[in-house]
XYZ file of C-alpha atoms in Angstrom:
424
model
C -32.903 39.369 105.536
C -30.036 41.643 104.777
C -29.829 44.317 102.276
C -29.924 43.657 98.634
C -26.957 46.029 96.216
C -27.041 46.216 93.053
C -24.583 47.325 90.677
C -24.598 48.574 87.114
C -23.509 44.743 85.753
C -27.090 43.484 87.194
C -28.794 46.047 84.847
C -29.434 45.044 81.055
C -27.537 47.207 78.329
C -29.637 49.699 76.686
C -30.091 49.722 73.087
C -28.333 52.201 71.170
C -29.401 53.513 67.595
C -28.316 56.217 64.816
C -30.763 59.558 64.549
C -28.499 62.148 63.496
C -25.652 62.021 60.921
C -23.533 64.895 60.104
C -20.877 64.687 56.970
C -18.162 66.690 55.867
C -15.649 65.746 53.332
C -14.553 65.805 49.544
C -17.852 64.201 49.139
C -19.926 67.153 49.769
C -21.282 68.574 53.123
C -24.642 67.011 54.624
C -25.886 63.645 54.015
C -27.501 64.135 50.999
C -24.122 65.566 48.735
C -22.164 62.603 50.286
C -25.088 59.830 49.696
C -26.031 61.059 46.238
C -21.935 60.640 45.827
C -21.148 57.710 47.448
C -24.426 55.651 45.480
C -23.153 57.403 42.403
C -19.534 56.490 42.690
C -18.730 60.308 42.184
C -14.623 60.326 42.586
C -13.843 64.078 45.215
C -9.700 63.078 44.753
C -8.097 66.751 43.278
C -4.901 68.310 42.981
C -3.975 69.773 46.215
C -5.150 73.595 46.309
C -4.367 74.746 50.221
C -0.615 74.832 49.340
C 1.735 74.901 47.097
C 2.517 71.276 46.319
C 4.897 71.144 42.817
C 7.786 70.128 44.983
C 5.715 66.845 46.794
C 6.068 63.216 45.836
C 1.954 63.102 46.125
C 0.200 66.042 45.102
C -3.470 65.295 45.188
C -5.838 65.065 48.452
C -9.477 64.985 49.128
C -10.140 68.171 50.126
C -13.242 69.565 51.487
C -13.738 72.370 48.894
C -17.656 72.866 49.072
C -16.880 73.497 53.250
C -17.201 77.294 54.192
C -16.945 77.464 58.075
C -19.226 81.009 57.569
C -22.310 78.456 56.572
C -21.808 77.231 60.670
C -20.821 80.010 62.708
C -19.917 83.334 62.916
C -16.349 84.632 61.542
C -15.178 86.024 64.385
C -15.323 82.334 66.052
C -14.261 80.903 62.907
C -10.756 82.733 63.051
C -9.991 80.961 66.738
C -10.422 77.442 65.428
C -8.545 74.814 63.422
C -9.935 73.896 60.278
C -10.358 70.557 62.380
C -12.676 71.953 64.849
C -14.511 74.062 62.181
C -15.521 70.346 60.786
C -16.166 68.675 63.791
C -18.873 71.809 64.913
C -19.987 72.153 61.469
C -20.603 68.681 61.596
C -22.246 67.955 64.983
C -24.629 70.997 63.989
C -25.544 69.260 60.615
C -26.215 65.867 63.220
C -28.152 67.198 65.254
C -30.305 69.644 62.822
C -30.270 65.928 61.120
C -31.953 64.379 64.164
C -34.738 66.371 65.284
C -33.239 66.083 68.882
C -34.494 69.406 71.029
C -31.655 69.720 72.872
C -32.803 72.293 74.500
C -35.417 70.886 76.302
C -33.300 68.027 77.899
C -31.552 66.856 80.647
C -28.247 68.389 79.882
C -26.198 65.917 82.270
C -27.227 63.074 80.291
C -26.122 64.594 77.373
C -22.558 63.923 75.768
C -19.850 64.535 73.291
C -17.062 62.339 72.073
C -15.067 63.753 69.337
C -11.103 62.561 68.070
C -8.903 63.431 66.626
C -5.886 61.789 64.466
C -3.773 64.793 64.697
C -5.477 68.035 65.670
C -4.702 71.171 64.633
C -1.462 70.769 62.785
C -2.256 73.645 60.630
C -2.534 76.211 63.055
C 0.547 74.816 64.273
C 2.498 75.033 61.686
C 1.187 78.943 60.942
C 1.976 79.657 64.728
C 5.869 78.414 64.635
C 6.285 80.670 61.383
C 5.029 83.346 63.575
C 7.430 82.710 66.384
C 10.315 82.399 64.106
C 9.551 85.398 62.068
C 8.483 87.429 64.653
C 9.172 86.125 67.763
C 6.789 84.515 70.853
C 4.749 87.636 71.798
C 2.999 87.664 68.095
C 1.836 84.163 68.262
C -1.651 83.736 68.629
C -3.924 83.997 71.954
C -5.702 81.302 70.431
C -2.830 79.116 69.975
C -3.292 76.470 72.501
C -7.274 76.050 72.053
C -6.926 75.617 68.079
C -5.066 72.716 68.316
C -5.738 70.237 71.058
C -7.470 67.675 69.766
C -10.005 67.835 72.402
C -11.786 70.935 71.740
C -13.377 69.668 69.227
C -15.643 68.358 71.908
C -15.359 70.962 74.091
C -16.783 73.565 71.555
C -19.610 71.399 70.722
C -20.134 70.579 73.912
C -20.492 74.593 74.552
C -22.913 75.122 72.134
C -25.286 72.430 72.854
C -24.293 73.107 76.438
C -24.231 69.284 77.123
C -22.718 68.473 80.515
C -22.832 64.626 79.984
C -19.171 62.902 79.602
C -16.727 64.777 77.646
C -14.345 63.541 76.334
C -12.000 62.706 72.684
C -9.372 59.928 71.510
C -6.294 59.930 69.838
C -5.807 56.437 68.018
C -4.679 57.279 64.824
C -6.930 56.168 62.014
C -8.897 54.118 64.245
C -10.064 57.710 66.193
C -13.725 57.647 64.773
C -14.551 54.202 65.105
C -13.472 54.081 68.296
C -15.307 57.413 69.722
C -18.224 56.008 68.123
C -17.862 52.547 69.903
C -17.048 54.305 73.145
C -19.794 56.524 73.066
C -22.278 53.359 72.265
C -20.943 51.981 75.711
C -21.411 54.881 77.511
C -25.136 54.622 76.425
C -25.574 51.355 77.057
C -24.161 50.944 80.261
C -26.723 53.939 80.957
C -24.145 56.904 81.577
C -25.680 59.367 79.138
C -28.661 58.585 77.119
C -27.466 61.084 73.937
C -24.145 61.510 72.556
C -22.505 63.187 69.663
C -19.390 61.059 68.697
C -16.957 60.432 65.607
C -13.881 62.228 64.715
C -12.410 65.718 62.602
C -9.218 65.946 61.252
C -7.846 68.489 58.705
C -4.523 66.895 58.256
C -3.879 68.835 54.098
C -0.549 70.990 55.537
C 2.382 71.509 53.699
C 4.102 69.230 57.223
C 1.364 66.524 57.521
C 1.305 65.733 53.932
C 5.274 66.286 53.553
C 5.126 63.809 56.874
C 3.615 61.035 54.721
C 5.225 61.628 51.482
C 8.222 60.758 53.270
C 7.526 57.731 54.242
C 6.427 56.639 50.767
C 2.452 55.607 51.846
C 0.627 58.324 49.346
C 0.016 57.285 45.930
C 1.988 59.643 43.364
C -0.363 59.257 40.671
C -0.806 63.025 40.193
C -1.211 62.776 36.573
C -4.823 60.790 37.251
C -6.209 62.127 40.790
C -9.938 61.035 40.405
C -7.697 57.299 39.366
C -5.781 57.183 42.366
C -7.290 56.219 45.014
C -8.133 52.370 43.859
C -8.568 50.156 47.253
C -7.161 46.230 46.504
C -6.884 47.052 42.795
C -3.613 45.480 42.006
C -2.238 48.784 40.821
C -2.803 50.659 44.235
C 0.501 52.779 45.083
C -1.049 54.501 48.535
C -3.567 55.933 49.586
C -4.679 60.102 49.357
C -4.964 61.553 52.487
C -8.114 63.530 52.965
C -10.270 65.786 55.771
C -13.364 66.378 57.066
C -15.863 65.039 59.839
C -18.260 62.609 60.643
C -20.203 63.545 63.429
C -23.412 60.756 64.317
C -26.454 61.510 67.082
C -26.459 58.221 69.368
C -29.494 57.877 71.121
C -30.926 55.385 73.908
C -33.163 53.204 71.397
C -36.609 53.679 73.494
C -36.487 57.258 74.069
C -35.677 57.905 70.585
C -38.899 55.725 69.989
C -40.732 57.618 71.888
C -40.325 60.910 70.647
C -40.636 59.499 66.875
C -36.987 59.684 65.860
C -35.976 58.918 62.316
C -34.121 56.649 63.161
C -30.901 55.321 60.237
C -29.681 51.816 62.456
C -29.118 50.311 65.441
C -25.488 49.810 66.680
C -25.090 46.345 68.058
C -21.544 45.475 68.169
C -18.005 47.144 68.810
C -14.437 45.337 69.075
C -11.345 46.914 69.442
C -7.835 45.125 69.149
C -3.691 45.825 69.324
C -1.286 44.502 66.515
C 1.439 44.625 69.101
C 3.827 44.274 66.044
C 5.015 47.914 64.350
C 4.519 51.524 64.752
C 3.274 51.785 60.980
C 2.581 48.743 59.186
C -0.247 45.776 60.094
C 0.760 42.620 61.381
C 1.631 40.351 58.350
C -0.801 37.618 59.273
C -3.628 39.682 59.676
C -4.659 38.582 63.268
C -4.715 42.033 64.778
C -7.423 42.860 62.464
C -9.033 39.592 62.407
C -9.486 39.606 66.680
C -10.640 43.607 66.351
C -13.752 41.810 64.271
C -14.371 38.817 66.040
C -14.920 40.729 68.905
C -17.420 43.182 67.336
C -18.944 40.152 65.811
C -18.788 38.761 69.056
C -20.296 41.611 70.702
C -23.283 41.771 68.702
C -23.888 38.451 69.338
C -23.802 37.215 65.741
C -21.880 34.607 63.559
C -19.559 35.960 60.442
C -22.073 34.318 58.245
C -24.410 37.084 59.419
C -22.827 40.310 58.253
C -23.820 40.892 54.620
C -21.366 43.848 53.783
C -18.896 45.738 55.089
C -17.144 48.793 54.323
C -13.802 47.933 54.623
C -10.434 49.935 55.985
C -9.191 49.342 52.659
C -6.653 52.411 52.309
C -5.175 51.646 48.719
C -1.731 50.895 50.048
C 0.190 47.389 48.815
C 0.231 45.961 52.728
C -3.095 46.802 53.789
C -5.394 45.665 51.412
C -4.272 42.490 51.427
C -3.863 42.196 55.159
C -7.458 43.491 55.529
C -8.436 40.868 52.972
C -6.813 37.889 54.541
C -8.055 38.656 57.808
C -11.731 38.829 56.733
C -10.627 35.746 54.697
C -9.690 33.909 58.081
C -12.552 35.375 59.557
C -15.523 34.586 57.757
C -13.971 31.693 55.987
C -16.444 30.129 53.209
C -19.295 32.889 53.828
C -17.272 35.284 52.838
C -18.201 34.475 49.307
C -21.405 35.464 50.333
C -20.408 39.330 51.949
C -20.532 42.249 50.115
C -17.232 44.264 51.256
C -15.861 48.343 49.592
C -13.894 51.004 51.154
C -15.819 54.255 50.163
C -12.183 55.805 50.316
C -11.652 55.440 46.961
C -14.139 58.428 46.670
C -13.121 60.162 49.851
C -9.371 59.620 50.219
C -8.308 59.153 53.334
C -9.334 60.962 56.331
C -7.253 59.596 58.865
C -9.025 60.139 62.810
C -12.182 61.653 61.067
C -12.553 58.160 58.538
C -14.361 56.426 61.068
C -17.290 59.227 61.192
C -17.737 59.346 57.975
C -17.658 55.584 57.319
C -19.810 55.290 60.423
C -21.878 57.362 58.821
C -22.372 56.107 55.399
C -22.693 52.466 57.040
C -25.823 54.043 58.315
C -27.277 55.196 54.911
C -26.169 52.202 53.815
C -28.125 50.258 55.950
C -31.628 52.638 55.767
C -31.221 52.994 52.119
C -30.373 49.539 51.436
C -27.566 49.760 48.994
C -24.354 48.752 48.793
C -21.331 51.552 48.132
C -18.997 50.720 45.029
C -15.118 50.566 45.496
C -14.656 52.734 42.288
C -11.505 52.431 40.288
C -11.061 48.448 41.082
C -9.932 47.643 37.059
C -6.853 45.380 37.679
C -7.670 42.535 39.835
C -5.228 41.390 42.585
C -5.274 37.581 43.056
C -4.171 38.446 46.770
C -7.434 40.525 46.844
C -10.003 37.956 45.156
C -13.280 38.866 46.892
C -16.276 40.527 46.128
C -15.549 44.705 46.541
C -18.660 45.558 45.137
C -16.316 47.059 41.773
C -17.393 50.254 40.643
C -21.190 50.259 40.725
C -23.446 50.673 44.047
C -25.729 47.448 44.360
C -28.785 47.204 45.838
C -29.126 44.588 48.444
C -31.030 42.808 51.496
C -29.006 44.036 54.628
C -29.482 43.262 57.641
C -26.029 43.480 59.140
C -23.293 45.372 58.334
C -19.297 46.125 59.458
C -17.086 48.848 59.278
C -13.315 48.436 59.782
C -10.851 50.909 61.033
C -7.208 50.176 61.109
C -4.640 52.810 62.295
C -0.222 53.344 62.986
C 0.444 51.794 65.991
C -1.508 48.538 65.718
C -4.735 50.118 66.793
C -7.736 48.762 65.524
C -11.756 49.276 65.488
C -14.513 47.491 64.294
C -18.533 48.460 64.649
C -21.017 46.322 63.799
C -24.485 48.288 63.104
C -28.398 46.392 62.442
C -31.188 47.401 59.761
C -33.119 49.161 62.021
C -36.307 47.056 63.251
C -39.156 47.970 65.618
């Protein structure tokens, strides 16, 4: 009888689940500010106050005012990051503090980090050309180069947890958390690492990344009413407000977590990623891009659409994709959607671009263990191209068992993660 080989396809996927959750944001920093927000409907949209912003078209943004980088790590370190990075360590720290994991007295090579970016360290970009202009290319800064690729963010946590299990980070525009998150849940289940610290950072409030949008006319301009503006398939949304922070979540191989008595916030059951193919900014018309990128999560998890009872949606506060999210889940879920809860928690946190997928990963997992819905504040005008239920303006308690979280970014790229009520 010859030899019998087996590969990695013969072996059943692990089960993945949520033990550690680390938030950073307009929100609040930790899980507790940004729940006690989120339930509360607590608005974090402000006029802008890193820059000067009188000339700008849009001059509010989420910003991350209650962060101080000094709460996670020594100055000295502080000064040779990006804000970016400063949120993603400050984050993973809060995860795994969050989680109970001792890290220290595990198997470092099965322990990973996955951490994107949207755009990386544009600010310390931006101060580093000044430099060079003003003063010419032996001032600029030592630290240059390691500030602003979007992977350190993963290689610094990665340092201080020393975790030698994959490394790595993704650039994919606002899809960049969900899709580190649904990467890292693969990586798990297929049985490559059996902890991982995934989601994205992004600290895109410049005086060029916010001058880079208001250019192209997708920011709202209602400066007059900041905590007002950001209003997700109300049918006086003018753009969205772009925002930073980090969501950083622990993923952990469900039976070991078990087994050392992990808190545990959800399971993650599903993850489906998808291409418009149709413009560099702007969704495909019909929807389908976004439409496929949730079948196949729903897909994935091995559920029908009549199964997911909420979901927290893209839903950026722009004209185009609000209603292209809605007729996708429309096509989707066809006459249970009447049925599905659905919000986009941006119109608390603005916009966070490559780090919106952490923290909506994140909050889909508090939504799930606390059992309560998240309001889409500032939904007053109804759109009869957006005519479902958004959950308007007051959390709602609720039986969940399934849940959804949509990420849509510039290029066509798209995300989708579909996480369970945790069950033992």
């Amino acid at each position: 009888m010859g030899t019998v080989h087996f590969s990695r396809k013969d072996i059943p996927a692990r089960r993945v689940v949520v033990t550690g959750i680390g938030l950073v944001s307009a929100l609040g920093v930790g899980v507790d500010q940004t729940w006690d927000a989120v339930k509360n409907g607590k608005n974090g949209i402000r006029l802008i106050t890193h820059f000067d912003a009188s000339q700008y078209t849009s001059k509010i943004a989420g910003e991350a005012t209650a962060f101080d980088p000094i709460d996670f790590m020594d100055r000295k370190d502080s000064r040779k990051m990006d804000r970016f990075i400063q949120f993603a360590v400050a984050a993973a720290k809060m995860a795994v503090e969050d989680s109970s994991i001792p890290l220290e007295s595990l198997d470092s090579d099965r322990v990973g980090v996955y951490i994107g970016s949207g755009i990386g360290g544009i600010g310390t970009i931006e101060a580093n050309h000044k430099v060079l202009i003003e003063k010419g290319p032996g001032r600029v800064s030592p630290f240059f180069l390691i500030s602003t690729i979007i992977n350190e963010a993963s290689g610094q946590v990665s340092i201080i947890y020393k975790a030698r299990g994959p490394n790595s980070a993704i650039a994919t525009a606002c899809s960049t958390g969900t899709h580190a998150i649904g990467d890292s849940f693969r990586i798990i289940a297929r049985g490559d690492a059996d902890i991982m610290l995934a989601g994205g950072a992004e600290a895109p409030i410049t005086p060029l990344g916010v001058a880079g949008f208001c250019v192209i006319r997708a920011l709202s301009t209602r400066n007059d009413e900041p905590e007002k503006a950001s209003r997700p398939f109300d049918a006086q949304r003018d753009g969205f407000i772009v925002g930073e922070g980090s969501g950083i979540l622990v993923l952990e191989e469900r039976g070991a977590a078990l087994r050392r008595g992990a808190d545990i916030y959800a399971e993650i059951i599903g993850y489906g990623m998808s291409g418009d193919g149709f413009h560099v900014s702007s969704p495909r018309l019909d929807g389908y891009g976004a439409y496929l990128s949730m079948k196949n999560a729903i897909d994935d998890a091995g559920l029908a659409p009549e199964d997911v009872d909420y979901i927290n949606a893209h839903g950026t506060s722009t004209v185009y994709n609000d209603k292209i999210e809605t007729l996708a889940i429309k096509n989707l879920f066809k006459a249970s959607v009447k049925k599905t809860g659905i919000s986009s928690t941006k119109s608390m946190s603005g916009h966070l671009l490559g780090a919106a997928g952490g923290l909506e990963g994140g909050i889909l997992a508090l939504t799930l263990k606390n059992q309560v819905m998240p309001p889409t504040i500032n939904y007053e005008n109804p759109d009869p191209e957006c005519d479902l239920d958004y959950v308007p303006n007051m959390a709602r308690p609720a039986e969940i068992r399934f849940a959804m979280s949509n990420s849509f970014g510039f290029g066509g790229t798209n995300g989708t993660l579909v996480f369970k009520k945790f069950e033992e």
